[in-house]
Short mmCIF file of C-alpha atoms in Angstrom, two decimals:
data_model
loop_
_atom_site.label_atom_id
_atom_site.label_comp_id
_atom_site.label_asym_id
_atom_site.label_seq_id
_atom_site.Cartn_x
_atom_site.Cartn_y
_atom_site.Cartn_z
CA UNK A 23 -111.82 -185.87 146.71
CA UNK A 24 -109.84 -182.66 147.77
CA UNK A 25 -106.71 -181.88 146.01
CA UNK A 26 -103.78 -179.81 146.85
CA UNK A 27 -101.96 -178.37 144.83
CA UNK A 28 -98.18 -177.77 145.27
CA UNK A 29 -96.33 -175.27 143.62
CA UNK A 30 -97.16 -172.83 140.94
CA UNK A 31 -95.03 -172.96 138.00
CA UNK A 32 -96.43 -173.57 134.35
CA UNK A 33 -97.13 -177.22 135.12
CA UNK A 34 -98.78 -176.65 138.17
CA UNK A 35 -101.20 -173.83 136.60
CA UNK A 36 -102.26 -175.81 133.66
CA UNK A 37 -102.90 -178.61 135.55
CA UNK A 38 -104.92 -176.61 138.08
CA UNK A 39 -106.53 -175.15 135.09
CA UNK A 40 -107.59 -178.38 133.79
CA UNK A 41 -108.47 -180.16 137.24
CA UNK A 42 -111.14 -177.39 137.84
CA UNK A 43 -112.58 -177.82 134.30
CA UNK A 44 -113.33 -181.33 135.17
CA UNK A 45 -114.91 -180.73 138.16
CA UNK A 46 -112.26 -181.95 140.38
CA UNK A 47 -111.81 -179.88 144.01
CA UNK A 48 -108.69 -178.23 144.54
CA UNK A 49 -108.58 -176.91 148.30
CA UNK A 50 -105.51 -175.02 148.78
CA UNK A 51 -102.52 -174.36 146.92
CA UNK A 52 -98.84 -173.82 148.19
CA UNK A 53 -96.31 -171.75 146.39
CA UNK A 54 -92.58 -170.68 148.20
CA UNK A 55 -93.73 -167.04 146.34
CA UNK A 56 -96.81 -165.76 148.09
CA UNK A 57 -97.51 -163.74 144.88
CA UNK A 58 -97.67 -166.82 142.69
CA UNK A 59 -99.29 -168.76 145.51
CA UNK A 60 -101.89 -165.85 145.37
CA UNK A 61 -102.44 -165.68 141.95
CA UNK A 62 -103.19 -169.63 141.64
CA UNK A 63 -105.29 -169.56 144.53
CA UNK A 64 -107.39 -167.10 143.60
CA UNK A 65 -107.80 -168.69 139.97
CA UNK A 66 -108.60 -171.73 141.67
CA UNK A 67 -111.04 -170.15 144.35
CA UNK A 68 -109.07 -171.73 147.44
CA UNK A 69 -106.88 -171.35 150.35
CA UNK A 70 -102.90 -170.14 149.64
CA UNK A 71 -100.21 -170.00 151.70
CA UNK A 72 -96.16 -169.94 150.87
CA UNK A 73 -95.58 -171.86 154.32
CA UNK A 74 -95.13 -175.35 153.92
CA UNK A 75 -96.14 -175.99 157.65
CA UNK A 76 -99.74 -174.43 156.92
CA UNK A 77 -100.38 -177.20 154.27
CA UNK A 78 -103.77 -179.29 155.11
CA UNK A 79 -102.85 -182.76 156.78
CA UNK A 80 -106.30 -184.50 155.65
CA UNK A 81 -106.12 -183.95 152.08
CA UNK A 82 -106.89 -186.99 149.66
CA UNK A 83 -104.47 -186.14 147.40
CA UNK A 84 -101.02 -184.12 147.74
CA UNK A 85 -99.84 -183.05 143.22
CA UNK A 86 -96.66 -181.57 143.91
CA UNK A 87 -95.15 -179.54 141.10
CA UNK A 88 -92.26 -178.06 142.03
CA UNK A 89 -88.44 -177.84 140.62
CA UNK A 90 -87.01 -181.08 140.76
CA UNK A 91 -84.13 -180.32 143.28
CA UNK A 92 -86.84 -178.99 145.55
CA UNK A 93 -88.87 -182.15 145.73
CA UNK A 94 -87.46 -183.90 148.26
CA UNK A 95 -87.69 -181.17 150.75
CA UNK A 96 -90.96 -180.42 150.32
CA UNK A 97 -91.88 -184.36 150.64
CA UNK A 98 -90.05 -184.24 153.80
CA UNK A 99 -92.44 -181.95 155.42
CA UNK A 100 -96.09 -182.68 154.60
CA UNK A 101 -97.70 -184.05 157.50
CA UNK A 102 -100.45 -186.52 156.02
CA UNK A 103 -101.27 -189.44 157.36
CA UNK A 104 -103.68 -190.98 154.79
CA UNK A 105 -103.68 -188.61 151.94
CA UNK A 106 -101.78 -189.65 147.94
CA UNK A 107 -98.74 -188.01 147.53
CA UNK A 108 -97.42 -187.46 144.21
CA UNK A 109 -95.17 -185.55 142.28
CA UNK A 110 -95.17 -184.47 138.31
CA UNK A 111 -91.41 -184.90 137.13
CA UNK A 112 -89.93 -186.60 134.14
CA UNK A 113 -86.53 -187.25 135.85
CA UNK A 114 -87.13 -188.16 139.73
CA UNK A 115 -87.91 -191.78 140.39
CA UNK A 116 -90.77 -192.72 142.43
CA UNK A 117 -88.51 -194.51 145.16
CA UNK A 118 -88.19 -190.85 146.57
CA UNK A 119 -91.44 -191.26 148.37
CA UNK A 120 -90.08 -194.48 150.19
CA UNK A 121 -90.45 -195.32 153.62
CA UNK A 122 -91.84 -191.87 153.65
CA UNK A 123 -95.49 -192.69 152.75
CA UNK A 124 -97.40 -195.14 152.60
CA UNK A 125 -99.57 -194.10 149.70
CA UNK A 126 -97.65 -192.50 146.82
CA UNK A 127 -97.05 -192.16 142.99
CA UNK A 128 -95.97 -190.30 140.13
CA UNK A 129 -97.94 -188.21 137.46
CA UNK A 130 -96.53 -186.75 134.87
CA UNK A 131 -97.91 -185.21 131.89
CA UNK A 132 -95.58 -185.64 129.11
CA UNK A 133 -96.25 -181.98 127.69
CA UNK A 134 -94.23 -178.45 127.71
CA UNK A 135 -95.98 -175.69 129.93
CA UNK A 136 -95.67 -172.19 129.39
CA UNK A 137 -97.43 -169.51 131.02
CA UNK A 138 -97.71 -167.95 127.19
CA UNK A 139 -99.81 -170.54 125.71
CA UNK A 140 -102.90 -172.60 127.08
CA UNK A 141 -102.85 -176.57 126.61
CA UNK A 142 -105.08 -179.06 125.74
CA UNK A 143 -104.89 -181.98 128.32
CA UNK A 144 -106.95 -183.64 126.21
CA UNK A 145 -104.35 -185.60 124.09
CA UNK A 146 -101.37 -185.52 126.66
CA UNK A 147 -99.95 -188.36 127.32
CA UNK A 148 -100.43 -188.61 131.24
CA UNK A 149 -97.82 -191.20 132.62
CA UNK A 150 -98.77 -192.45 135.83
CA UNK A 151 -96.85 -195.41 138.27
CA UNK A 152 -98.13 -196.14 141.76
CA UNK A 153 -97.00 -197.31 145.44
CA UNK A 154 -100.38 -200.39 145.10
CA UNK A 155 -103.23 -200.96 143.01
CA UNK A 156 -105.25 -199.19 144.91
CA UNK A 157 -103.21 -195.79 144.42
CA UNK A 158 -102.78 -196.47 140.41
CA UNK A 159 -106.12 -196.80 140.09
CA UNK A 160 -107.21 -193.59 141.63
CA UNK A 161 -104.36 -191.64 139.55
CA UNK A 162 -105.90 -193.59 136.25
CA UNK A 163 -109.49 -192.09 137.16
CA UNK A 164 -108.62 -188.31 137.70
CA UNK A 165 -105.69 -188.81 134.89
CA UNK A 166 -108.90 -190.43 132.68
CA UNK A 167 -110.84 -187.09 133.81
CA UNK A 168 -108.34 -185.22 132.03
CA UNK A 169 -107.02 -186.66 128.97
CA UNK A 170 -107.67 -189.89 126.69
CA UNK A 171 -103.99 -190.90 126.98
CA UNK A 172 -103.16 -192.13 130.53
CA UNK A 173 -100.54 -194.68 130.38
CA UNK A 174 -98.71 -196.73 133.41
CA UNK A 175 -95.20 -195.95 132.82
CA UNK A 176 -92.25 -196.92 135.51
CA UNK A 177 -89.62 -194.65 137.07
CA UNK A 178 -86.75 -196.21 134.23
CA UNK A 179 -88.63 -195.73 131.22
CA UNK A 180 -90.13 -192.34 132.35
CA UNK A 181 -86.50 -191.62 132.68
CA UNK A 182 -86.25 -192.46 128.90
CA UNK A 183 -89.18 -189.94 128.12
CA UNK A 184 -87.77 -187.31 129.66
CA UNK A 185 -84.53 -187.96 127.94
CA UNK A 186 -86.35 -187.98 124.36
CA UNK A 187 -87.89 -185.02 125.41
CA UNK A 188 -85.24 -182.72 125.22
CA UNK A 189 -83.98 -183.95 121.86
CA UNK A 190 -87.68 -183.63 120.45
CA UNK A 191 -88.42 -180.43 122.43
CA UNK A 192 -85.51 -178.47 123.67
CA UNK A 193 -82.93 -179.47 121.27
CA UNK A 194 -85.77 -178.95 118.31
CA UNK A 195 -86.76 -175.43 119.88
CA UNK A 196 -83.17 -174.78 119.83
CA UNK A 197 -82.88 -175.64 116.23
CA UNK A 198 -86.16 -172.97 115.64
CA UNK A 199 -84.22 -170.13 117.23
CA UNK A 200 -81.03 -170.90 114.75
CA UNK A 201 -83.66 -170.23 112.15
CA UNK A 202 -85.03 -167.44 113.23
CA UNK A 203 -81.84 -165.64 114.13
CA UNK A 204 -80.49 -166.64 110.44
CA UNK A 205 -83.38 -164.83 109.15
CA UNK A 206 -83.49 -162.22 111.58
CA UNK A 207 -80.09 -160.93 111.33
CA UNK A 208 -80.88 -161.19 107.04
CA UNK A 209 -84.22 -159.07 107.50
CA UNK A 210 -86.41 -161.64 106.41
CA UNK A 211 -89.63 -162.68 108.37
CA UNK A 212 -89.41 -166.07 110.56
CA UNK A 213 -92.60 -166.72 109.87
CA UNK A 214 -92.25 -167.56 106.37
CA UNK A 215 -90.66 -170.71 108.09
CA UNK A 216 -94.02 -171.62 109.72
CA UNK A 217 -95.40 -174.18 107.39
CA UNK A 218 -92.31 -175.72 106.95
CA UNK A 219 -92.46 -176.38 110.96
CA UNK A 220 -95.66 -177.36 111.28
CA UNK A 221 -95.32 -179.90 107.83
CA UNK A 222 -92.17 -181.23 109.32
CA UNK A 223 -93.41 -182.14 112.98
CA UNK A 224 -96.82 -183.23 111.16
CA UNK A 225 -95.18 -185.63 109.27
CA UNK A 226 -94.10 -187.81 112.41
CA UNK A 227 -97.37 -188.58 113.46
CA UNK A 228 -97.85 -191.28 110.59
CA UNK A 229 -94.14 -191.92 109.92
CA UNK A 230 -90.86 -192.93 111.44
CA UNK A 231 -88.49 -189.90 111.43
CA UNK A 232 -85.53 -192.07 110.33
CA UNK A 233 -87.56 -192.98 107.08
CA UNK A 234 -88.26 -189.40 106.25
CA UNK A 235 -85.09 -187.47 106.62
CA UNK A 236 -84.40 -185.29 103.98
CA UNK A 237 -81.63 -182.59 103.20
CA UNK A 238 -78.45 -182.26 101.96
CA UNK A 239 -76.36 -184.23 104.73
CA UNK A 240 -78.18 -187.27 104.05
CA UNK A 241 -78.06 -187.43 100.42
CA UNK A 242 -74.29 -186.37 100.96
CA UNK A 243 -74.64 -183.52 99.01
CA UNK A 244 -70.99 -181.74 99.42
CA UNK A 245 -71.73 -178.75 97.25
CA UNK A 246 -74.77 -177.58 99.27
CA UNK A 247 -72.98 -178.47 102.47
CA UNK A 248 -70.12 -176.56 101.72
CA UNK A 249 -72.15 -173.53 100.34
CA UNK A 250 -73.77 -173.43 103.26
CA UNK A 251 -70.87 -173.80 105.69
CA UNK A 252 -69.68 -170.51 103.74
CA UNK A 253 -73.05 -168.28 104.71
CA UNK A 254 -72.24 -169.83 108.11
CA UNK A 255 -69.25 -168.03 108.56
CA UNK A 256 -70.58 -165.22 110.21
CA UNK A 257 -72.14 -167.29 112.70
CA UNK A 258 -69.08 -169.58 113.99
CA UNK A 259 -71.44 -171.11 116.69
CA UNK A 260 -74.01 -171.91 114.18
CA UNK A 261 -71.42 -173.11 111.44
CA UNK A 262 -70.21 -175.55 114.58
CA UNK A 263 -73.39 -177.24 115.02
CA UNK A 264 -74.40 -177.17 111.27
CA UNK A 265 -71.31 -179.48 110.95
CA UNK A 266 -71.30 -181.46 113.81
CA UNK A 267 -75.06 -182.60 113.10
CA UNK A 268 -74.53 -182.77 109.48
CA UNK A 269 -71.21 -185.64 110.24
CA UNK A 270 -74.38 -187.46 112.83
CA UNK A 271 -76.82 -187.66 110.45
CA UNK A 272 -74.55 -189.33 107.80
CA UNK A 273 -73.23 -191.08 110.63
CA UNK A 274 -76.54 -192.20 111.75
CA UNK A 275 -78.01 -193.26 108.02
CA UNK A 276 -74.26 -194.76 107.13
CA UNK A 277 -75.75 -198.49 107.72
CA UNK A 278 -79.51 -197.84 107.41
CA UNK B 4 -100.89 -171.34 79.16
CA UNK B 5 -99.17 -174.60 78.21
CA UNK B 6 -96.80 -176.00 81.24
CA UNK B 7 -93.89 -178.37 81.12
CA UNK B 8 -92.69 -179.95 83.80
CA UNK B 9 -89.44 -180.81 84.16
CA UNK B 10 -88.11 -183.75 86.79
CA UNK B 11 -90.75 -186.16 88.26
CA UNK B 12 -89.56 -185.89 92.10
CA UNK B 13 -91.16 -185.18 95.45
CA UNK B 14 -91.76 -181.57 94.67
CA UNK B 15 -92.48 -181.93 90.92
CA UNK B 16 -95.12 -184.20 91.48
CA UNK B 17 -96.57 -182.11 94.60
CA UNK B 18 -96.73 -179.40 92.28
CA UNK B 19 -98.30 -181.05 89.40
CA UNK B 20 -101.00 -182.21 91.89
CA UNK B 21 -101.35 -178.66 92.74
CA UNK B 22 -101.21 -177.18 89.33
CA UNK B 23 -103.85 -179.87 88.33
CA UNK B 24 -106.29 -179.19 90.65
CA UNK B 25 -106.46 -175.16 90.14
CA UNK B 26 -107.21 -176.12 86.25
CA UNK B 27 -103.97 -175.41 84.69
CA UNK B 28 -103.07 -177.58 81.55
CA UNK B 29 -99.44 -179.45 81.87
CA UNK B 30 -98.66 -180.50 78.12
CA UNK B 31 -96.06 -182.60 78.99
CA UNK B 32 -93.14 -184.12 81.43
CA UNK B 33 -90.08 -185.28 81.67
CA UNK B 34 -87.61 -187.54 83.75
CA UNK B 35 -84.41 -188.61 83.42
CA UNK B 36 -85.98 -192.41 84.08
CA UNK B 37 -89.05 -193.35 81.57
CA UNK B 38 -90.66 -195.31 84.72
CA UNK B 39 -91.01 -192.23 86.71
CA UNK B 40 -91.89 -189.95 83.44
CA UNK B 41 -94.47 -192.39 82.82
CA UNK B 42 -95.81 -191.98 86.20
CA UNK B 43 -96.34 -188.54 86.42
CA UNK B 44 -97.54 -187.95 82.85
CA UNK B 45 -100.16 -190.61 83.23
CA UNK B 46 -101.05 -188.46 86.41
CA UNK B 47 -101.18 -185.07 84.57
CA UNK B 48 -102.68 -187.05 81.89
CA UNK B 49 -100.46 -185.76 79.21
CA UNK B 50 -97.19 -186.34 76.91
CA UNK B 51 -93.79 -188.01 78.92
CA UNK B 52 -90.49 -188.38 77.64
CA UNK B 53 -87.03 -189.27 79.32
CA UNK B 54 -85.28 -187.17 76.55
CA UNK B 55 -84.04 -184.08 77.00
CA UNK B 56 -83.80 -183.36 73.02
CA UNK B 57 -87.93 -183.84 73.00
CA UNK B 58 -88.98 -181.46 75.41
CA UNK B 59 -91.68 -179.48 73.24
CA UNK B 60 -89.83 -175.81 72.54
CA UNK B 61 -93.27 -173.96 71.89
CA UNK B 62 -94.44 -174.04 75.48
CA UNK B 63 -95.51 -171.63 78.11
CA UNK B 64 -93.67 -172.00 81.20
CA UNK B 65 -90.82 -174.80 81.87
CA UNK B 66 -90.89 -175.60 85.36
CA UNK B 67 -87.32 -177.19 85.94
CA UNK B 68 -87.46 -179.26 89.60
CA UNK B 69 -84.62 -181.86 89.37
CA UNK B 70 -81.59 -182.10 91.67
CA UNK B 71 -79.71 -178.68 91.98
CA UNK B 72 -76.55 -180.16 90.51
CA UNK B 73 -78.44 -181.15 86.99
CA UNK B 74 -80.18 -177.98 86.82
CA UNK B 75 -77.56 -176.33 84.76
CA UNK B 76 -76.83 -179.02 82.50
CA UNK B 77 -81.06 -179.26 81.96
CA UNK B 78 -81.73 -175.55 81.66
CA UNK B 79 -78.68 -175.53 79.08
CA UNK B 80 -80.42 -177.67 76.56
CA UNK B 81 -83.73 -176.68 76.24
CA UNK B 82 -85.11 -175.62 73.08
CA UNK B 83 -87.73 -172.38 73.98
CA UNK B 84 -87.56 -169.35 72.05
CA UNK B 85 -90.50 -167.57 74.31
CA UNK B 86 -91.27 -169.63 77.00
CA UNK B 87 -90.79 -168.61 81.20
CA UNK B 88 -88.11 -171.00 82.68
CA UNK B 89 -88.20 -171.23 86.11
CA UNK B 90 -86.13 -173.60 88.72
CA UNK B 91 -87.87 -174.51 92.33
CA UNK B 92 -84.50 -174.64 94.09
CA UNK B 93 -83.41 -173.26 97.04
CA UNK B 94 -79.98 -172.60 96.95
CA UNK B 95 -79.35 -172.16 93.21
CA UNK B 96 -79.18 -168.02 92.44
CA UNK B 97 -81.47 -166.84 89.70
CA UNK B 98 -78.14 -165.99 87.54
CA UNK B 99 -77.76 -169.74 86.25
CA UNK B 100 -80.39 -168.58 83.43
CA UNK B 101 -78.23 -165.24 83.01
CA UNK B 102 -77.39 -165.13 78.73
CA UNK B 103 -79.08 -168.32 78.05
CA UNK B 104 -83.11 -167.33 78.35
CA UNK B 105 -84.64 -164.09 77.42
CA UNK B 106 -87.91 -164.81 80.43
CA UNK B 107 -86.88 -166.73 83.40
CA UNK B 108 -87.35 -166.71 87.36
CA UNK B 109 -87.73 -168.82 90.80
CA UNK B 110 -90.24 -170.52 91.86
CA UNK B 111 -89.80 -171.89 95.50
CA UNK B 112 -92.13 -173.09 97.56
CA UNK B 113 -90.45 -173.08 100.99
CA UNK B 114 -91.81 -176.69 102.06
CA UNK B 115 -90.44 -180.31 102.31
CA UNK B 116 -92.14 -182.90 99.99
CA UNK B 117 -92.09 -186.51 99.97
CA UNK B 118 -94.18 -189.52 98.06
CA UNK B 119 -95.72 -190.61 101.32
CA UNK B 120 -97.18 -187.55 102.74
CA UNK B 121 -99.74 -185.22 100.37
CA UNK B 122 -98.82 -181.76 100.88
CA UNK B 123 -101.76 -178.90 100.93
CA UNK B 124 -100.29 -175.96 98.92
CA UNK B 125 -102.62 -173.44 100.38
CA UNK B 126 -100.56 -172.01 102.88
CA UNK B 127 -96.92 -172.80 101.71
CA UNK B 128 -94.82 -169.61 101.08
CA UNK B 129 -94.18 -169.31 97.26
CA UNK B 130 -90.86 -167.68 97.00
CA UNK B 131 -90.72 -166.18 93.53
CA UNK B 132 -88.25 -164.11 91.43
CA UNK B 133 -87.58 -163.27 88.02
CA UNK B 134 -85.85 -161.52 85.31
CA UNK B 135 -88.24 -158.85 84.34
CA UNK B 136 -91.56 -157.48 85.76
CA UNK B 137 -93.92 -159.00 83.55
CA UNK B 138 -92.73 -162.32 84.08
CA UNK B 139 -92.52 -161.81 87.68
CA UNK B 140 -96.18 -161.05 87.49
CA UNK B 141 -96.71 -164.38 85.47
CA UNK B 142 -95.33 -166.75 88.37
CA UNK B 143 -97.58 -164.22 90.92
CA UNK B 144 -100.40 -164.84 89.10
CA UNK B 145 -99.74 -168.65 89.26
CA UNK B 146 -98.09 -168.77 92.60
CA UNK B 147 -101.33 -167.12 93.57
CA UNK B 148 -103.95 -169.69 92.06
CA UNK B 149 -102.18 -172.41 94.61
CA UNK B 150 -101.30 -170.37 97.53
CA UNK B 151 -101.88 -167.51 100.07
CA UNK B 152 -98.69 -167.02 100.49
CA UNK B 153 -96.51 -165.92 97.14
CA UNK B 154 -93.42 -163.49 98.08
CA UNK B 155 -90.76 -162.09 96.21
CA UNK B 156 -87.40 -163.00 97.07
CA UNK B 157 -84.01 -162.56 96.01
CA UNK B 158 -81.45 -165.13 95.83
CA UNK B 159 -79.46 -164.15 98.63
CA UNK B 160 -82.75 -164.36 100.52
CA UNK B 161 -83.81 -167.79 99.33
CA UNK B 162 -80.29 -169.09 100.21
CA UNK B 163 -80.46 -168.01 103.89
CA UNK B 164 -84.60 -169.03 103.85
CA UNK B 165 -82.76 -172.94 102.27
CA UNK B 166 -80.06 -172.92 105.05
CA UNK B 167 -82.46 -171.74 107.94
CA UNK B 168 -84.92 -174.51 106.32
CA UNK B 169 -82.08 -176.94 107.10
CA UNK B 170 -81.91 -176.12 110.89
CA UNK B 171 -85.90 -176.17 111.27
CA UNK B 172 -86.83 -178.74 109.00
CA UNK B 173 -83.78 -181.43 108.15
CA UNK B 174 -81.98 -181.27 111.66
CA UNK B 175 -84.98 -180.78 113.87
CA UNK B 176 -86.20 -184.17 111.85
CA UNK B 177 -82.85 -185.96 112.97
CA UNK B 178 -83.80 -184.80 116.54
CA UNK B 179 -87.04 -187.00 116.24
CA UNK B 180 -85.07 -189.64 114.90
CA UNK B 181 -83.04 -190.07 118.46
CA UNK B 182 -85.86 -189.53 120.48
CA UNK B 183 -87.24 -192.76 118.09
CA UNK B 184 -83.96 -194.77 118.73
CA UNK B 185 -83.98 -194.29 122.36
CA UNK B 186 -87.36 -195.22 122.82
CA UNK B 187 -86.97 -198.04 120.56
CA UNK B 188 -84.18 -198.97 122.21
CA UNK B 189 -86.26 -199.24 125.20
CA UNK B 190 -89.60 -200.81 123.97
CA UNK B 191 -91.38 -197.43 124.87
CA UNK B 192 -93.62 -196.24 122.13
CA UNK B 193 -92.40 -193.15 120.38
CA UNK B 194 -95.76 -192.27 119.91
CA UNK B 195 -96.00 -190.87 123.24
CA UNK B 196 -93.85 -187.88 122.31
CA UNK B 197 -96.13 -187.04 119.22
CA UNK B 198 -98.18 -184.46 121.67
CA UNK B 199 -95.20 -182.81 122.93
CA UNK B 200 -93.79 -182.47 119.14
CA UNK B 201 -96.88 -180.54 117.70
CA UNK B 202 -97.26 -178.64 120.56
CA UNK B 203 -93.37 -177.43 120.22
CA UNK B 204 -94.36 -176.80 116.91
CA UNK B 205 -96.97 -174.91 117.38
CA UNK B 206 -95.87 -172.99 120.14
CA UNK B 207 -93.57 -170.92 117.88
CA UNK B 208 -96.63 -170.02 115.82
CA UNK B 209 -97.14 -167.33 118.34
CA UNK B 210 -93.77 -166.80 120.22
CA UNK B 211 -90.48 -166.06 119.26
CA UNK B 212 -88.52 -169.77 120.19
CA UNK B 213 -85.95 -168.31 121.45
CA UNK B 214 -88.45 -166.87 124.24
CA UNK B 215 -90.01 -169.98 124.61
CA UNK B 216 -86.78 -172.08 125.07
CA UNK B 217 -87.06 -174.78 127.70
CA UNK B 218 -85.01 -177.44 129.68
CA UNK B 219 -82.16 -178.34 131.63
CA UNK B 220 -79.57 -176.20 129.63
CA UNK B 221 -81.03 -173.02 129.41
CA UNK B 222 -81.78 -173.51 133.32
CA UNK B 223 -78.32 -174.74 133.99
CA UNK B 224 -79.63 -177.46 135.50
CA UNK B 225 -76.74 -179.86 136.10
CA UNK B 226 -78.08 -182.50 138.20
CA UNK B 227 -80.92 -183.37 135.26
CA UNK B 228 -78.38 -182.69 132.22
CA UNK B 229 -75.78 -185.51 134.36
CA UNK B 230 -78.22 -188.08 134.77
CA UNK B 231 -79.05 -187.27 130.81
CA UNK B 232 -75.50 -187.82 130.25
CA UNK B 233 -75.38 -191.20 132.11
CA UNK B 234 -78.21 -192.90 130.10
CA UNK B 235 -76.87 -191.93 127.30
CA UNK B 236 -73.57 -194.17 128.23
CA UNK B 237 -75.04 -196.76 125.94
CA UNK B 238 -75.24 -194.45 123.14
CA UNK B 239 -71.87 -192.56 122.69
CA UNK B 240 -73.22 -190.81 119.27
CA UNK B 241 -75.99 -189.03 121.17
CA UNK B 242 -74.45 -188.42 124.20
CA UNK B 243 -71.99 -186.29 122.13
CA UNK B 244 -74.70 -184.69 120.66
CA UNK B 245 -76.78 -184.07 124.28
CA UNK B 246 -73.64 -182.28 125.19
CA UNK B 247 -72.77 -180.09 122.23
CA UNK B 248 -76.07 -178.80 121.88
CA UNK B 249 -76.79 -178.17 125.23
CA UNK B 250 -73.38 -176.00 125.73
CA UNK B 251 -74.59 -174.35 122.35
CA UNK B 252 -78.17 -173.46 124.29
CA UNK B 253 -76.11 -172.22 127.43
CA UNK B 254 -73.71 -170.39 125.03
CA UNK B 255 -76.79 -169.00 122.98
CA UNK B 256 -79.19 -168.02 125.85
CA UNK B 257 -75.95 -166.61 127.91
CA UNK B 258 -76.07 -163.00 126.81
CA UNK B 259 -79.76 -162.41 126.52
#
């Protein structure tokens, strides 16, 4: 099976990454940058071009991995006839491929990719949804080559994912930086906040957030809140959102 | 040394665990309910009592972990001539002791506690503080037999380390807790985002977050944060919350 890869973000490299460690052929790769294009081609020891016209039109399988308001263009202009044509993104139904294709799908490693840190595909969950049988199958055996969690999700509830995503990922990153500017700006070392992190994210795996919150907006605990609304008042932004999600939490618990 | 604990909660027990297991000898506890008192002295193998009036006056160290609003009447009605009293609260400034105890400090460790999940003390930051510096050296010395990681702090510090704890820990929790309801809400299995919640865990290990922060906000991505907004219809609480905190990302990220 050859693979091409397009695009050349953080997504596309780890995957890349991961495809050649299992073996898997990657033939070319296409990035709109020649530099990036460069850079993954060489790691993956193929062909690179930042034209999308140069693209090989016998491929087996297209894995493209681009931003999502660029997808549909680039769909528009690969010329295979025969080849699976995919894309990797949380948000963007798999309907986008119709009457376009005739073989097509979605996978989509539920995962964030950053160029800082390498990732384990191993225990990603790798959500895959296909135009036939035929299709999903071949997406379950190279998704199977790369991690032990491949699961057939459809365009609505990978819509859901991605939407859960941000509040577990983004939103929570968010919440990290509040911490670490709080300590920042007070001299004290953010890493002292570390196990705390790790112990609270841990702590999901075996039990339902809702039956583990802890803190003072919970247990209504107006003195704490209100001390702490008074440190906040150098940071008017911060003392915003320690409000607003202190009111949803007690909101949220009111009839638990 | 002879130790009293004082309280019989998620941290006093963690801590008696701890204490236990690096051989140091608890003579006795108490609890405001006989049940729980019971519990954890059976546990520590030792004297219980639910009355404040029999807490032994000859001991060591008092270790006072109860709710920060019964702290001050607790600490006020202790007996000790020559004993260390210590609280293990965040928020509550060393001072409360100030004129009542000749020996006293803080001892925090900066971690959350709960019955269902055992807690390994090893690498939790022990915040400690105290009146004079051979007491100070007392709680090192201890701090040290159950963790790598003892620092002295002041109570300004500790307050800001409590409040930051409440952005990383409490509200990042309550972030899980939607991504739970909307895949609930949708039969998907929350599960699935377990991988992406370590990993944005771990990630800030090694990076500063607010280098590593990711999504539509911080790309201004409108199209993805508007089709966020319109599943959320269903669930007017979050989509509230979707939009605050992404305008505090935009807000945040804006200048840097």
């Amino acid at each position: 099976m050859n693979i091409v890869i397009i695009g050349a973000g953080n997504l596309a490299t780890q995957l890349t990454k991961s495809l050649l460690s299992n073996n898997l052929q990657i033939t070319q790769v296409y990035s709109r940058s020649m530099e990036s294009a460069e850079t993954l081609g060489k790691l993956a020891n193929c062909k690179y071009t930042n034209d999308l016209d140069l693209i090989d039109s016998n491929s087996d399988l297209y894995i493209v991995s681009v931003n999502d308001d660029a997808i549909e263009d680039v769909i528009s202009r690969l010329k295979t006839k025969t080849g699976i044509i995919v894309h990797t993104a949380g948000s963007v139904p798999m309907e986008i491929f119709n009457g376009k294709y005739e073989k097509y799908g979605v996978f989509y490693p539920l995962q964030t990719f950053s160029k800082e840190k390498e990732v384990d595909f191993g225990m990603i969950p790798v959500c895959i949804e296909a135009s036939d049988n035929n299709t999903l199958q071949t997406l379950k055996d190279i998704g199977e080559k790369l991690s032990e969690n491949v699961q057939e999700i459809n365009s609505k509830d990978r819509k859901i994912l991605h939407l859960s995503a941000v509040f577990v990922c983004n939103f929570v990153n968010y919440m990290y930086s509040i911490g670490e500017e709080l300590n920042n700006k007070n001299h004290i070392d953010f890493k002292l906040l570390i196990p705390l992190i790790i112990e609270t994210a841990e702590k999901v795996k075996n039990n339902s957030p809702s039956n583990v919150q802890t803190g003072p907006a919970i247990r209504n605990d107006q003195a704490i809140i209100n001390k702490h609304m008074e440190l906040l008042n150098e940071f008017p932004e911060f003392k915003k959102i320690y409000s607003f999600v202190s009111g949803c939490i007690q909101e949220f618990h009111k009839d638990k």
